[in-house]
Each structure stands twice: as structure tokens, then as C-alpha cells.
PDB file of C-alpha atoms in Angstrom:
ATOM      1  CA  ILE A   1     -21.015  35.529-177.844  1.00  0.00           C
ATOM      2  CA  TRP A   2     -22.286  32.633-175.903  1.00  0.00           C
ATOM      3  CA  ALA A   3     -24.903  31.543-178.201  1.00  0.00           C
ATOM      4  CA  ASN A   4     -23.451  28.378-179.481  1.00  0.00           C
ATOM      5  CA  TYR A   5     -20.833  28.059-175.873  1.00  0.00           C
ATOM      6  CA  GLU A   6     -20.819  24.190-174.981  1.00  0.00           C
ATOM      7  CA  GLU A   7     -19.136  23.777-172.568  1.00  0.00           C
ATOM      8  CA  LYS A   8     -16.571  21.051-172.634  1.00  0.00           C
ATOM      9  CA  PRO A   9     -16.569  17.566-170.100  1.00  0.00           C
ATOM     10  CA  VAL A  10     -13.838  17.618-168.107  1.00  0.00           C
ATOM     11  CA  GLU A  11     -11.502  14.470-168.395  1.00  0.00           C
ATOM     12  CA  GLU A  12     -11.105  12.804-164.600  1.00  0.00           C
ATOM     13  CA  VAL A  13      -7.235  11.417-164.496  1.00  0.00           C
ATOM     14  CA  VAL A  14      -7.014   8.509-162.412  1.00  0.00           C
ATOM     15  CA  TYR A  15      -3.218   8.075-161.211  1.00  0.00           C
ATOM     16  CA  VAL A  16      -3.182   4.208-160.957  1.00  0.00           C
ATOM     17  CA  THR A  17       0.017   3.481-158.455  1.00  0.00           C
ATOM     18  CA  GLU A  18       1.553  -0.195-159.865  1.00  0.00           C
ATOM     19  CA  GLU A  19       3.067  -2.028-156.993  1.00  0.00           C
ATOM     20  CA  LYS A  20       6.545  -2.575-157.528  1.00  0.00           C
ATOM     21  CA  GLU A  21       6.781  -6.683-157.940  1.00  0.00           C
ATOM     22  CA  ARG A  22      10.010  -8.609-156.767  1.00  0.00           C
ATOM     23  CA  VAL A  23      12.684  -8.852-159.487  1.00  0.00           C
ATOM     24  CA  ALA A  24      13.905 -12.216-159.930  1.00  0.00           C
ATOM     25  CA  ASN A  25      16.878 -11.808-161.884  1.00  0.00           C
ATOM     26  CA  TYR A  26      19.460 -15.041-160.598  1.00  0.00           C
ATOM     27  CA  ARG A  27      23.068 -14.887-162.504  1.00  0.00           C
ATOM     28  CA  PRO A  28      25.226 -17.239-161.997  1.00  0.00           C
ATOM     29  CA  VAL A  29      28.418 -16.512-159.603  1.00  0.00           C
ATOM     30  CA  PHE A  30      30.909 -18.457-157.715  1.00  0.00           C
ATOM     31  CA  VAL A  31      31.500 -18.462-154.218  1.00  0.00           C
ATOM     32  CA  THR A  32      35.110 -17.404-153.277  1.00  0.00           C
ATOM     33  CA  GLU A  33      34.921 -16.282-149.397  1.00  0.00           C
ATOM     34  CA  ILE A  34      33.057 -16.510-146.624  1.00  0.00           C
ATOM     35  CA  CYS A  35      33.920 -13.997-143.849  1.00  0.00           C
ATOM     36  CA  ASP A  36      33.284 -14.871-140.390  1.00  0.00           C
ATOM     37  CA  THR A  37      30.296 -11.525-140.219  1.00  0.00           C
ATOM     38  CA  MET A  38      28.077 -13.867-142.770  1.00  0.00           C
ATOM     39  CA  HIS A  39      29.071 -11.371-145.478  1.00  0.00           C
ATOM     40  CA  PHE A  40      30.906 -12.830-148.699  1.00  0.00           C
ATOM     41  CA  TYR A  41      32.283 -12.478-151.996  1.00  0.00           C
ATOM     42  CA  THR A  42      31.929 -13.939-155.568  1.00  0.00           C
ATOM     43  CA  GLN A  43      32.987 -13.842-158.892  1.00  0.00           C
ATOM     44  CA  ASP A  44      31.525 -13.588-161.991  1.00  0.00           C
ATOM     45  CA  VAL A  45      31.295 -17.078-163.957  1.00  0.00           C
ATOM     46  CA  GLU A  46      30.829 -15.078-167.280  1.00  0.00           C
ATOM     47  CA  THR A  47      34.001 -13.130-166.414  1.00  0.00           C
ATOM     48  CA  GLY A  48      35.247 -16.347-165.194  1.00  0.00           C
ATOM     49  CA  SER A  49      37.471 -17.604-167.895  1.00  0.00           C
ATOM     50  CA  GLN A  50      38.829 -14.116-168.741  1.00  0.00           C
ATOM     51  CA  LEU A  51      40.625 -14.712-165.190  1.00  0.00           C
ATOM     52  CA  GLU A  52      41.658 -17.626-165.567  1.00  0.00           C
ATOM     53  CA  SER A  53      43.484 -16.375-169.144  1.00  0.00           C
ATOM     54  CA  LEU A  54      44.951 -13.286-167.079  1.00  0.00           C
ATOM     55  CA  MET A  55      46.277 -14.959-163.882  1.00  0.00           C
ATOM     56  CA  GLU A  56      47.904 -18.232-166.213  1.00  0.00           C
ATOM     57  CA  THR A  57      49.731 -15.614-168.764  1.00  0.00           C
ATOM     58  CA  MET A  58      50.660 -12.984-165.759  1.00  0.00           C
ATOM     59  CA  ARG A  59      52.109 -16.187-163.724  1.00  0.00           C
ATOM     60  CA  ALA A  60      54.032 -17.008-166.841  1.00  0.00           C
ATOM     61  CA  GLU A  61      55.390 -13.256-167.459  1.00  0.00           C
ATOM     62  CA  ILE A  62      56.692 -13.748-163.373  1.00  0.00           C
ATOM     63  CA  ALA A  63      58.054 -17.482-164.077  1.00  0.00           C
ATOM     64  CA  ALA A  64      60.037 -15.528-167.134  1.00  0.00           C
ATOM     65  CA  GLN A  65      61.135 -11.925-164.844  1.00  0.00           C
ATOM     66  CA  PRO A  66      60.893 -12.931-161.421  1.00  0.00           C
ATOM     67  CA  PRO A  67      61.028  -9.502-159.227  1.00  0.00           C
ATOM     68  CA  VAL A  68      63.923  -8.828-157.631  1.00  0.00           C
ATOM     69  CA  GLU A  69      62.989  -9.871-153.963  1.00  0.00           C
ATOM     70  CA  GLY A  70      62.807  -6.972-151.335  1.00  0.00           C
ATOM     71  CA  SER A  71      62.624  -4.233-154.199  1.00  0.00           C
ATOM     72  CA  TYR A  72      58.838  -3.350-153.589  1.00  0.00           C
ATOM     73  CA  ALA A  73      58.042  -0.538-150.802  1.00  0.00           C
ATOM     74  CA  PRO A  74      54.603  -0.975-150.107  1.00  0.00           C
ATOM     75  CA  ARG A  75      51.987   1.701-149.183  1.00  0.00           C
ATOM     76  CA  ARG A  76      48.611   1.763-148.393  1.00  0.00           C
ATOM     77  CA  GLY A  77      45.777   1.511-151.167  1.00  0.00           C
ATOM     78  CA  ASP A  78      48.698   0.190-153.558  1.00  0.00           C
ATOM     79  CA  TYR A  79      47.916  -2.720-156.090  1.00  0.00           C
ATOM     80  CA  CYS A  80      50.154  -4.737-156.172  1.00  0.00           C
ATOM     81  CA  ILE A  81      50.819  -8.915-156.684  1.00  0.00           C
ATOM     82  CA  ALA A  82      51.170 -11.187-154.006  1.00  0.00           C
ATOM     83  CA  LYS A  83      52.674 -14.406-153.718  1.00  0.00           C
ATOM     84  CA  PHE A  84      49.630 -16.156-151.565  1.00  0.00           C
ATOM     85  CA  ALA A  85      50.573 -19.461-148.923  1.00  0.00           C
ATOM     86  CA  ASP A  86      49.850 -22.040-152.322  1.00  0.00           C
ATOM     87  CA  ASP A  87      53.394 -20.104-153.598  1.00  0.00           C
ATOM     88  CA  GLU A  88      51.208 -18.659-156.429  1.00  0.00           C
ATOM     89  CA  TRP A  89      51.131 -15.005-157.342  1.00  0.00           C
ATOM     90  CA  TYR A  90      47.546 -13.416-157.209  1.00  0.00           C
ATOM     91  CA  ARG A  91      46.482  -9.807-157.466  1.00  0.00           C
ATOM     92  CA  ALA A  92      46.345  -7.646-153.970  1.00  0.00           C
ATOM     93  CA  ARG A  93      45.659  -4.551-152.508  1.00  0.00           C
ATOM     94  CA  VAL A  94      47.302  -3.222-149.690  1.00  0.00           C
ATOM     95  CA  GLU A  95      45.432  -2.332-146.989  1.00  0.00           C
ATOM     96  CA  LYS A  96      47.776  -1.884-143.730  1.00  0.00           C
ATOM     97  CA  VAL A  97      51.599  -1.825-143.598  1.00  0.00           C
ATOM     98  CA  GLU A  98      52.435  -2.190-139.910  1.00  0.00           C
ATOM     99  CA  SER A  99      56.472  -2.859-141.012  1.00  0.00           C
ATOM    100  CA  PRO A 100      58.130  -4.332-143.355  1.00  0.00           C
ATOM    101  CA  ALA A 101      57.102  -8.213-142.266  1.00  0.00           C
ATOM    102  CA  LYS A 102      53.280  -7.088-141.421  1.00  0.00           C
ATOM    103  CA  VAL A 103      51.651  -6.109-144.331  1.00  0.00           C
ATOM    104  CA  HIS A 104      47.995  -6.997-145.094  1.00  0.00           C
ATOM    105  CA  VAL A 105      46.564  -7.180-148.009  1.00  0.00           C
ATOM    106  CA  PHE A 106      43.228  -8.305-149.688  1.00  0.00           C
ATOM    107  CA  TYR A 107      42.984 -10.284-152.611  1.00  0.00           C
ATOM    108  CA  ILE A 108      40.947  -7.775-154.931  1.00  0.00           C
ATOM    109  CA  ASP A 109      39.866 -11.310-157.231  1.00  0.00           C
ATOM    110  CA  TYR A 110      38.965 -13.662-154.250  1.00  0.00           C
ATOM    111  CA  GLY A 111      38.363 -10.977-151.955  1.00  0.00           C
ATOM    112  CA  ASN A 112      40.108 -13.211-148.684  1.00  0.00           C
ATOM    113  CA  ARG A 113      42.752 -11.181-146.752  1.00  0.00           C
ATOM    114  CA  GLU A 114      46.512 -11.943-145.635  1.00  0.00           C
ATOM    115  CA  VAL A 115      49.261 -10.596-143.475  1.00  0.00           C
ATOM    116  CA  VAL A 116      52.460 -11.307-145.181  1.00  0.00           C
ATOM    117  CA  SER A 117      55.951 -10.266-145.733  1.00  0.00           C
ATOM    118  CA  SER A 118      56.775  -7.284-148.041  1.00  0.00           C
ATOM    119  CA  THR A 119      59.220  -9.714-149.715  1.00  0.00           C
ATOM    120  CA  ARG A 120      56.208 -11.824-150.847  1.00  0.00           C
ATOM    121  CA  LEU A 121      54.876  -8.404-153.029  1.00  0.00           C
ATOM    122  CA  ALA A 122      55.983  -7.161-155.916  1.00  0.00           C
ATOM    123  CA  ALA A 123      54.915  -3.930-158.158  1.00  0.00           C
ATOM    124  CA  ILE A 124      52.113  -5.221-160.450  1.00  0.00           C
ATOM    125  CA  PRO A 125      52.333  -5.737-164.268  1.00  0.00           C
ATOM    126  CA  PRO A 126      50.544  -3.009-166.166  1.00  0.00           C
ATOM    127  CA  ALA A 127      49.078  -5.333-168.630  1.00  0.00           C
ATOM    128  CA  PHE A 128      47.486  -7.321-165.755  1.00  0.00           C
ATOM    129  CA  SER A 129      46.538  -4.101-163.711  1.00  0.00           C
ATOM    130  CA  THR A 130      42.798  -3.830-162.731  1.00  0.00           C
ATOM    131  CA  ARG A 131      42.520  -1.255-166.248  1.00  0.00           C
ATOM    132  CA  THR A 132      42.871  -4.453-167.902  1.00  0.00           C
ATOM    133  CA  LEU A 133      40.236  -6.569-166.218  1.00  0.00           C
ATOM    134  CA  PRO A 134      38.251  -5.102-162.626  1.00  0.00           C
ATOM    135  CA  ALA A 135      38.674  -6.984-159.330  1.00  0.00           C
ATOM    136  CA  GLN A 136      36.545  -9.640-159.885  1.00  0.00           C
ATOM    137  CA  ALA A 137      35.934 -10.227-156.099  1.00  0.00           C
ATOM    138  CA  THR A 138      32.072  -8.386-155.362  1.00  0.00           C
ATOM    139  CA  GLU A 139      31.320  -7.934-151.869  1.00  0.00           C
ATOM    140  CA  HIS A 140      27.168  -9.366-150.376  1.00  0.00           C
ATOM    141  CA  ALA A 141      25.470 -10.620-147.193  1.00  0.00           C
ATOM    142  CA  LEU A 142      22.589 -12.467-147.250  1.00  0.00           C
ATOM    143  CA  ALA A 143      19.397 -10.908-147.589  1.00  0.00           C
ATOM    144  CA  TYR A 144      16.067 -11.654-145.064  1.00  0.00           C
ATOM    145  CA  ILE A 145      18.322 -12.722-142.393  1.00  0.00           C
ATOM    146  CA  GLN A 146      19.968 -11.512-139.327  1.00  0.00           C
ATOM    147  CA  VAL A 147      22.707 -12.836-137.416  1.00  0.00           C
ATOM    148  CA  PRO A 148      22.483 -13.419-133.661  1.00  0.00           C
ATOM    149  CA  LEU A 149      25.202 -11.179-131.460  1.00  0.00           C
ATOM    150  CA  ASP A 150      27.968 -12.373-130.548  1.00  0.00           C
ATOM    151  CA  CYS A 151      26.878 -13.227-126.808  1.00  0.00           C
ATOM    152  CA  HIS A 152      24.085 -15.927-128.109  1.00  0.00           C
ATOM    153  CA  PRO A 153      25.916 -19.043-126.999  1.00  0.00           C
ATOM    154  CA  ALA A 154      25.003 -20.638-130.892  1.00  0.00           C
ATOM    155  CA  SER A 155      25.760 -17.555-133.261  1.00  0.00           C
ATOM    156  CA  GLU A 156      29.549 -18.584-133.056  1.00  0.00           C
ATOM    157  CA  ASN A 157      28.087 -21.660-135.705  1.00  0.00           C
ATOM    158  CA  ALA A 158      26.167 -19.741-138.232  1.00  0.00           C
ATOM    159  CA  ALA A 159      28.971 -19.075-140.180  1.00  0.00           C
ATOM    160  CA  PRO A 160      30.744 -21.873-140.122  1.00  0.00           C
ATOM    161  CA  LEU A 161      27.633 -23.784-141.733  1.00  0.00           C
ATOM    162  CA  PHE A 162      27.131 -21.095-144.136  1.00  0.00           C
ATOM    163  CA  CYS A 163      30.673 -21.973-145.023  1.00  0.00           C
ATOM    164  CA  SER A 164      29.987 -25.908-144.826  1.00  0.00           C
ATOM    165  CA  LEU A 165      27.208 -25.603-147.728  1.00  0.00           C
ATOM    166  CA  PHE A 166      29.348 -24.998-149.976  1.00  0.00           C
ATOM    167  CA  ARG A 167      32.592 -26.786-148.917  1.00  0.00           C
ATOM    168  CA  PRO A 168      31.526 -29.461-146.199  1.00  0.00           C
ATOM    169  CA  ASP A 169      34.988 -30.353-145.207  1.00  0.00           C
ATOM    170  CA  CYS A 170      35.908 -26.387-143.504  1.00  0.00           C
ATOM    171  CA  TRP A 171      33.151 -26.923-141.168  1.00  0.00           C
ATOM    172  CA  ARG A 172      35.934 -28.227-138.644  1.00  0.00           C
ATOM    173  CA  THR A 173      38.600 -26.469-140.179  1.00  0.00           C
ATOM    174  CA  TRP A 174      36.816 -22.766-139.822  1.00  0.00           C
ATOM    175  CA  GLY A 175      39.398 -20.081-139.884  1.00  0.00           C
ATOM    176  CA  GLY A 176      42.017 -22.257-142.535  1.00  0.00           C
ATOM    177  CA  CYS A 177      42.085 -24.250-145.097  1.00  0.00           C
ATOM    178  CA  PRO A 178      42.462 -27.907-144.624  1.00  0.00           C
ATOM    179  CA  CYS A 179      45.147 -28.209-147.028  1.00  0.00           C
ATOM    180  CA  GLY A 180      47.050 -26.485-145.220  1.00  0.00           C
ATOM    181  CA  ARG A 181      48.168 -23.568-147.661  1.00  0.00           C
ATOM    182  CA  GLY A 182      45.899 -20.947-145.521  1.00  0.00           C
ATOM    183  CA  GLY A 183      42.633 -19.132-146.521  1.00  0.00           C
ATOM    184  CA  LEU A 184      39.223 -20.297-146.576  1.00  0.00           C
ATOM    185  CA  ARG A 185      39.102 -20.574-150.795  1.00  0.00           C
ATOM    186  CA  CYS A 186      42.260 -21.321-152.129  1.00  0.00           C
ATOM    187  CA  ALA A 187      42.815 -21.817-155.962  1.00  0.00           C
ATOM    188  CA  GLY A 188      43.399 -25.808-155.154  1.00  0.00           C
ATOM    189  CA  HIS A 189      39.562 -25.970-154.271  1.00  0.00           C
ATOM    190  CA  PRO A 190      37.266 -26.528-157.176  1.00  0.00           C
ATOM    191  CA  LYS A 191      34.273 -23.467-157.325  1.00  0.00           C
ATOM    192  CA  GLN A 192      30.444 -24.354-156.685  1.00  0.00           C
ATOM    193  CA  GLN A 193      28.964 -22.686-159.166  1.00  0.00           C
ATOM    194  CA  CYS A 194      25.888 -20.738-157.477  1.00  0.00           C
ATOM    195  CA  LEU A 195      22.836 -18.350-158.658  1.00  0.00           C
ATOM    196  CA  MET A 196      22.346 -14.891-156.961  1.00  0.00           C
ATOM    197  CA  ASN A 197      19.508 -12.763-157.481  1.00  0.00           C
ATOM    198  CA  VAL A 198      19.949  -9.027-155.785  1.00  0.00           C
ATOM    199  CA  GLU A 199      17.259  -8.107-153.309  1.00  0.00           C
ATOM    200  CA  TYR A 200      17.687  -5.042-152.176  1.00  0.00           C
ATOM    201  CA  SER A 201      20.720  -2.217-151.322  1.00  0.00           C
ATOM    202  CA  GLY A 202      22.340  -2.315-147.949  1.00  0.00           C
ATOM    203  CA  ALA A 203      24.321   0.287-146.234  1.00  0.00           C
ATOM    204  CA  ASN A 204      27.689  -1.386-146.981  1.00  0.00           C
ATOM    205  CA  CYS A 205      27.011  -4.065-149.961  1.00  0.00           C
ATOM    206  CA  PRO A 206      24.047  -5.144-152.294  1.00  0.00           C
ATOM    207  CA  HIS A 207      21.846  -8.242-149.907  1.00  0.00           C
ATOM    208  CA  VAL A 208      21.649 -11.282-152.054  1.00  0.00           C
ATOM    209  CA  THR A 209      19.576 -14.718-152.148  1.00  0.00           C
ATOM    210  CA  ILE A 210      21.763 -17.545-153.131  1.00  0.00           C
ATOM    211  CA  GLN A 211      20.687 -20.739-154.583  1.00  0.00           C
ATOM    212  CA  PHE A 212      22.420 -23.723-155.603  1.00  0.00           C
ATOM    213  CA  GLY A 213      22.603 -24.187-159.417  1.00  0.00           C
ATOM    214  CA  ASP A 214      21.600 -27.831-159.375  1.00  0.00           C
ATOM    215  CA  THR A 215      19.075 -27.983-156.493  1.00  0.00           C
ATOM    216  CA  LYS A 216      17.954 -24.178-156.504  1.00  0.00           C
ATOM    217  CA  ASP A 217      17.502 -24.475-152.861  1.00  0.00           C
ATOM    218  CA  ASP A 218      17.670 -21.338-151.003  1.00  0.00           C
ATOM    219  CA  VAL A 219      21.258 -21.029-148.639  1.00  0.00           C
ATOM    220  CA  GLY A 220      19.815 -17.944-146.217  1.00  0.00           C
ATOM    221  CA  LEU A 221      16.119 -19.999-146.017  1.00  0.00           C
ATOM    222  CA  GLY A 222      18.484 -22.898-145.119  1.00  0.00           C
ATOM    223  CA  LEU A 223      19.842 -21.291-142.272  1.00  0.00           C
ATOM    224  CA  VAL A 224      16.840 -19.941-140.934  1.00  0.00           C
ATOM    225  CA  LYS A 225      15.133 -23.279-140.977  1.00  0.00           C
ATOM    226  CA  GLU A 226      18.575 -24.836-139.050  1.00  0.00           C
ATOM    227  CA  GLY A 227      17.784 -22.243-136.691  1.00  0.00           C
ATOM    228  CA  MET A 228      21.187 -20.325-136.707  1.00  0.00           C
ATOM    229  CA  VAL A 229      19.991 -17.323-138.036  1.00  0.00           C
ATOM    230  CA  MET A 230      16.894 -14.498-137.432  1.00  0.00           C
ATOM    231  CA  VAL A 231      14.701 -12.754-139.766  1.00  0.00           C
ATOM    232  CA  ASP A 232      14.804  -9.702-140.849  1.00  0.00           C
ATOM    233  CA  VAL A 233      11.382  -8.730-141.341  1.00  0.00           C
ATOM    234  CA  ARG A 234      11.685  -6.103-144.222  1.00  0.00           C
ATOM    235  CA  LYS A 235       8.700  -3.750-144.765  1.00  0.00           C
ATOM    236  CA  GLU A 236       8.549  -3.047-148.650  1.00  0.00           C
ATOM    237  CA  LYS A 237       5.636  -4.670-150.129  1.00  0.00           C
ATOM    238  CA  HIS A 238       6.933  -6.461-153.123  1.00  0.00           C
ATOM    239  CA  LEU A 239       9.462  -8.383-150.985  1.00  0.00           C
ATOM    240  CA  LYS A 240       6.167  -9.691-148.008  1.00  0.00           C
ATOM    241  CA  LYS A 241       5.564 -13.116-150.312  1.00  0.00           C
ATOM    242  CA  MET A 242       9.721 -13.784-149.316  1.00  0.00           C
ATOM    243  CA  VAL A 243       9.325 -12.480-145.915  1.00  0.00           C
ATOM    244  CA  THR A 244       6.660 -14.405-145.581  1.00  0.00           C
ATOM    245  CA  GLU A 245       8.514 -17.559-146.288  1.00  0.00           C
ATOM    246  CA  TYR A 246      11.171 -16.799-144.223  1.00  0.00           C
ATOM    247  CA  LEU A 247       8.563 -16.280-140.986  1.00  0.00           C
ATOM    248  CA  ASN A 248       7.306 -19.191-141.670  1.00  0.00           C
ATOM    249  CA  SER A 249      10.704 -21.536-141.534  1.00  0.00           C
ATOM    250  CA  GLN A 250      11.431 -18.851-138.177  1.00  0.00           C
ATOM    251  CA  GLU A 251       7.921 -20.617-136.407  1.00  0.00           C
ATOM    252  CA  SER A 252       9.206 -24.316-137.228  1.00  0.00           C
ATOM    253  CA  ALA A 253      12.715 -23.920-135.861  1.00  0.00           C
ATOM    254  CA  LYS A 254      11.816 -22.117-133.089  1.00  0.00           C
ATOM    255  CA  SER A 255       9.281 -24.593-132.742  1.00  0.00           C
ATOM    256  CA  ALA A 256      11.302 -27.274-132.915  1.00  0.00           C
ATOM    257  CA  ARG A 257      13.500 -25.247-130.443  1.00  0.00           C
ATOM    258  CA  LEU A 258      17.036 -25.301-133.397  1.00  0.00           C
ATOM    259  CA  ASN A 259      20.166 -24.477-132.435  1.00  0.00           C
ATOM    260  CA  ILE A 260      19.379 -20.165-131.735  1.00  0.00           C
ATOM    261  CA  TRP A 261      15.780 -21.609-130.451  1.00  0.00           C
ATOM    262  CA  ARG A 262      16.793 -24.354-128.176  1.00  0.00           C
ATOM    263  CA  TYR A 263      15.774 -22.331-124.729  1.00  0.00           C
ATOM    264  CA  GLY A 264      12.832 -20.634-126.639  1.00  0.00           C
ATOM    265  CA  ASP A 265      12.799 -16.963-128.042  1.00  0.00           C
ATOM    266  CA  PHE A 266      15.508 -15.019-126.702  1.00  0.00           C
ATOM    267  CA  ARG A 267      14.399 -11.769-127.885  1.00  0.00           C
ATOM    268  CA  ALA A 268      12.132 -11.227-125.150  1.00  0.00           C
ATOM    269  CA  ASP A 269      11.454  -7.108-124.646  1.00  0.00           C
ATOM    270  CA  ASP A 270      13.323  -7.446-120.897  1.00  0.00           C
ATOM    271  CA  ALA A 271      16.232  -8.374-122.929  1.00  0.00           C
ATOM    272  CA  ASP A 272      17.696  -5.469-124.211  1.00  0.00           C
ATOM    273  CA  GLU A 273      20.071  -5.783-121.553  1.00  0.00           C
ATOM    274  CA  PHE A 274      21.795  -8.546-123.027  1.00  0.00           C
ATOM    275  CA  GLY A 275      21.661  -6.738-126.529  1.00  0.00           C
ATOM    276  CA  TYR A 276      18.584  -8.384-128.408  1.00  0.00           C
ATOM    277  CA  ARG A 277      15.796  -6.130-130.138  1.00  0.00           C
ATOM    278  CA  ARG A 278      12.896  -7.282-131.552  1.00  0.00           C
TER     279      ARG A 278
END
């Protein structure tokens, strides 16, 4: 039975692992709020017109039928509308209620927070709820960077410089809007369009790179060049090129002894007691 048997050749299967490449898919956004933790909030440009239309219609309806002052009892987690320091109504979420005079709210379309009296709050009309248009403010962090700990003498300057890249007048007024109406990004100031790309996931929010729409300059890289932040050395192979560029800029800042590097490299092994780690 084996007289005419011919053994079939065994085909060798070679599994090729394709190295994942960095995806550069920049989309237009507005940076609407920058926190002192260097996290920030953005709005998508594509849905910006929808938000403006919704806000205009909502405020017209409220002007025609003003809410009864004091009739709203805020509860933690509730969506509502809040009258901001500029005396305009915005969509908000109640984060904490200390007392009727101290209600902590988060403005869901801009990312800023405020403590207000319950008399400045009202129930959100159903036509303008998050079912009609989802909250527009999305939290992000800058990719490839680390912020020095608070005990570093130059650490407090990183966030103001970051903000000043988007609005130069905020450098000397950090913590308040220079127009006097409160908030870092109040509606009275024009928003600057930028380009944003998600680089990798983080524990609390995506880590992204931000470019200015006109110059395509990388904001995070600019902070590294100024010696305001350190580089977060990512180990992913597809991010190696970006990390190398950031590290080269960090070495230049160290050589020039800029800001956090003014006294040399503070990340020595014997500096753990001060909270610094390589």
C-alpha cells in the first residue's frame, strides 16, 4: 500500500511580528482649561459649532423664562446650569455640596471649576442635557513629560508657562483671568485652535501631543527645551523616535542649565530623600 507513496513536503511557517508604528492622527481642538497639575481640557473643533448653537438657544430660553432663584437644591453628581462669573449660564455638574452658599461645580463643556452659591444654580432644561449634546470638555495630559515635584524651586513655573503659550497675558495672572471675571478660560477670550494626537493611554486620561495650528510646534517639546519639565522615557519601540527627540532637547536644556537644571542634574541617586527618582 506504500508502493506509490510520496511524502508531501512540510511547509515551514514563519511568523513575522510587525513592529507597531507610531500613529500620527492629529485632529483640531481648542484648549479651554489648563490645571496646575499640567492636565488640561480640550473641545473638538468639529462639534464646537454645535455647542455654540446649543448655548445660544439655551440662554435665550432662560432669558425668556428665568429660573426662580433658590428653587434648585443641588445634589452631588447632578447636571445643572450655573451662572459663571461673567453672568452667563453654562452647563455644569455638581461635584460637592458644602452648604447652600458653597457648591463646587465643574463646567462640563470647558473643564474649569468654581465654588458658587446655590442661588446661581438651576435645573438644566431637558432640551440642553448631555443627551442632546455630550459634555464637550475632555481631560488630557502631555505625553513624554514628567513634572518636577512641588519641592523643586522651579516646578511652580511649569503650569503658568504652559498656559502662557496659549494666552500670553496669563503668565502674570495665574489663578485668575485678567479680565476680572474669574476663571482661566472665560468665554470673553478667543480660543486658539491647535492640533492634538493621542500617543498612549494613562491611568486617568489619554496622554497626547499638542501642536500649534500655524507653526506645528510641539508644545510639550517646547517645555522640555525651556528646561521646565523632565522627559518621561517610554519603553515602547514605536515611540522610540519621539522619546529620542525629547531626550536630545532635555540634554540641551541641561547643558544650558535652564530652569530646573540651573544647579545641574538634581536626579542623583542620593536624592531619593527629596522625592526625586530616575
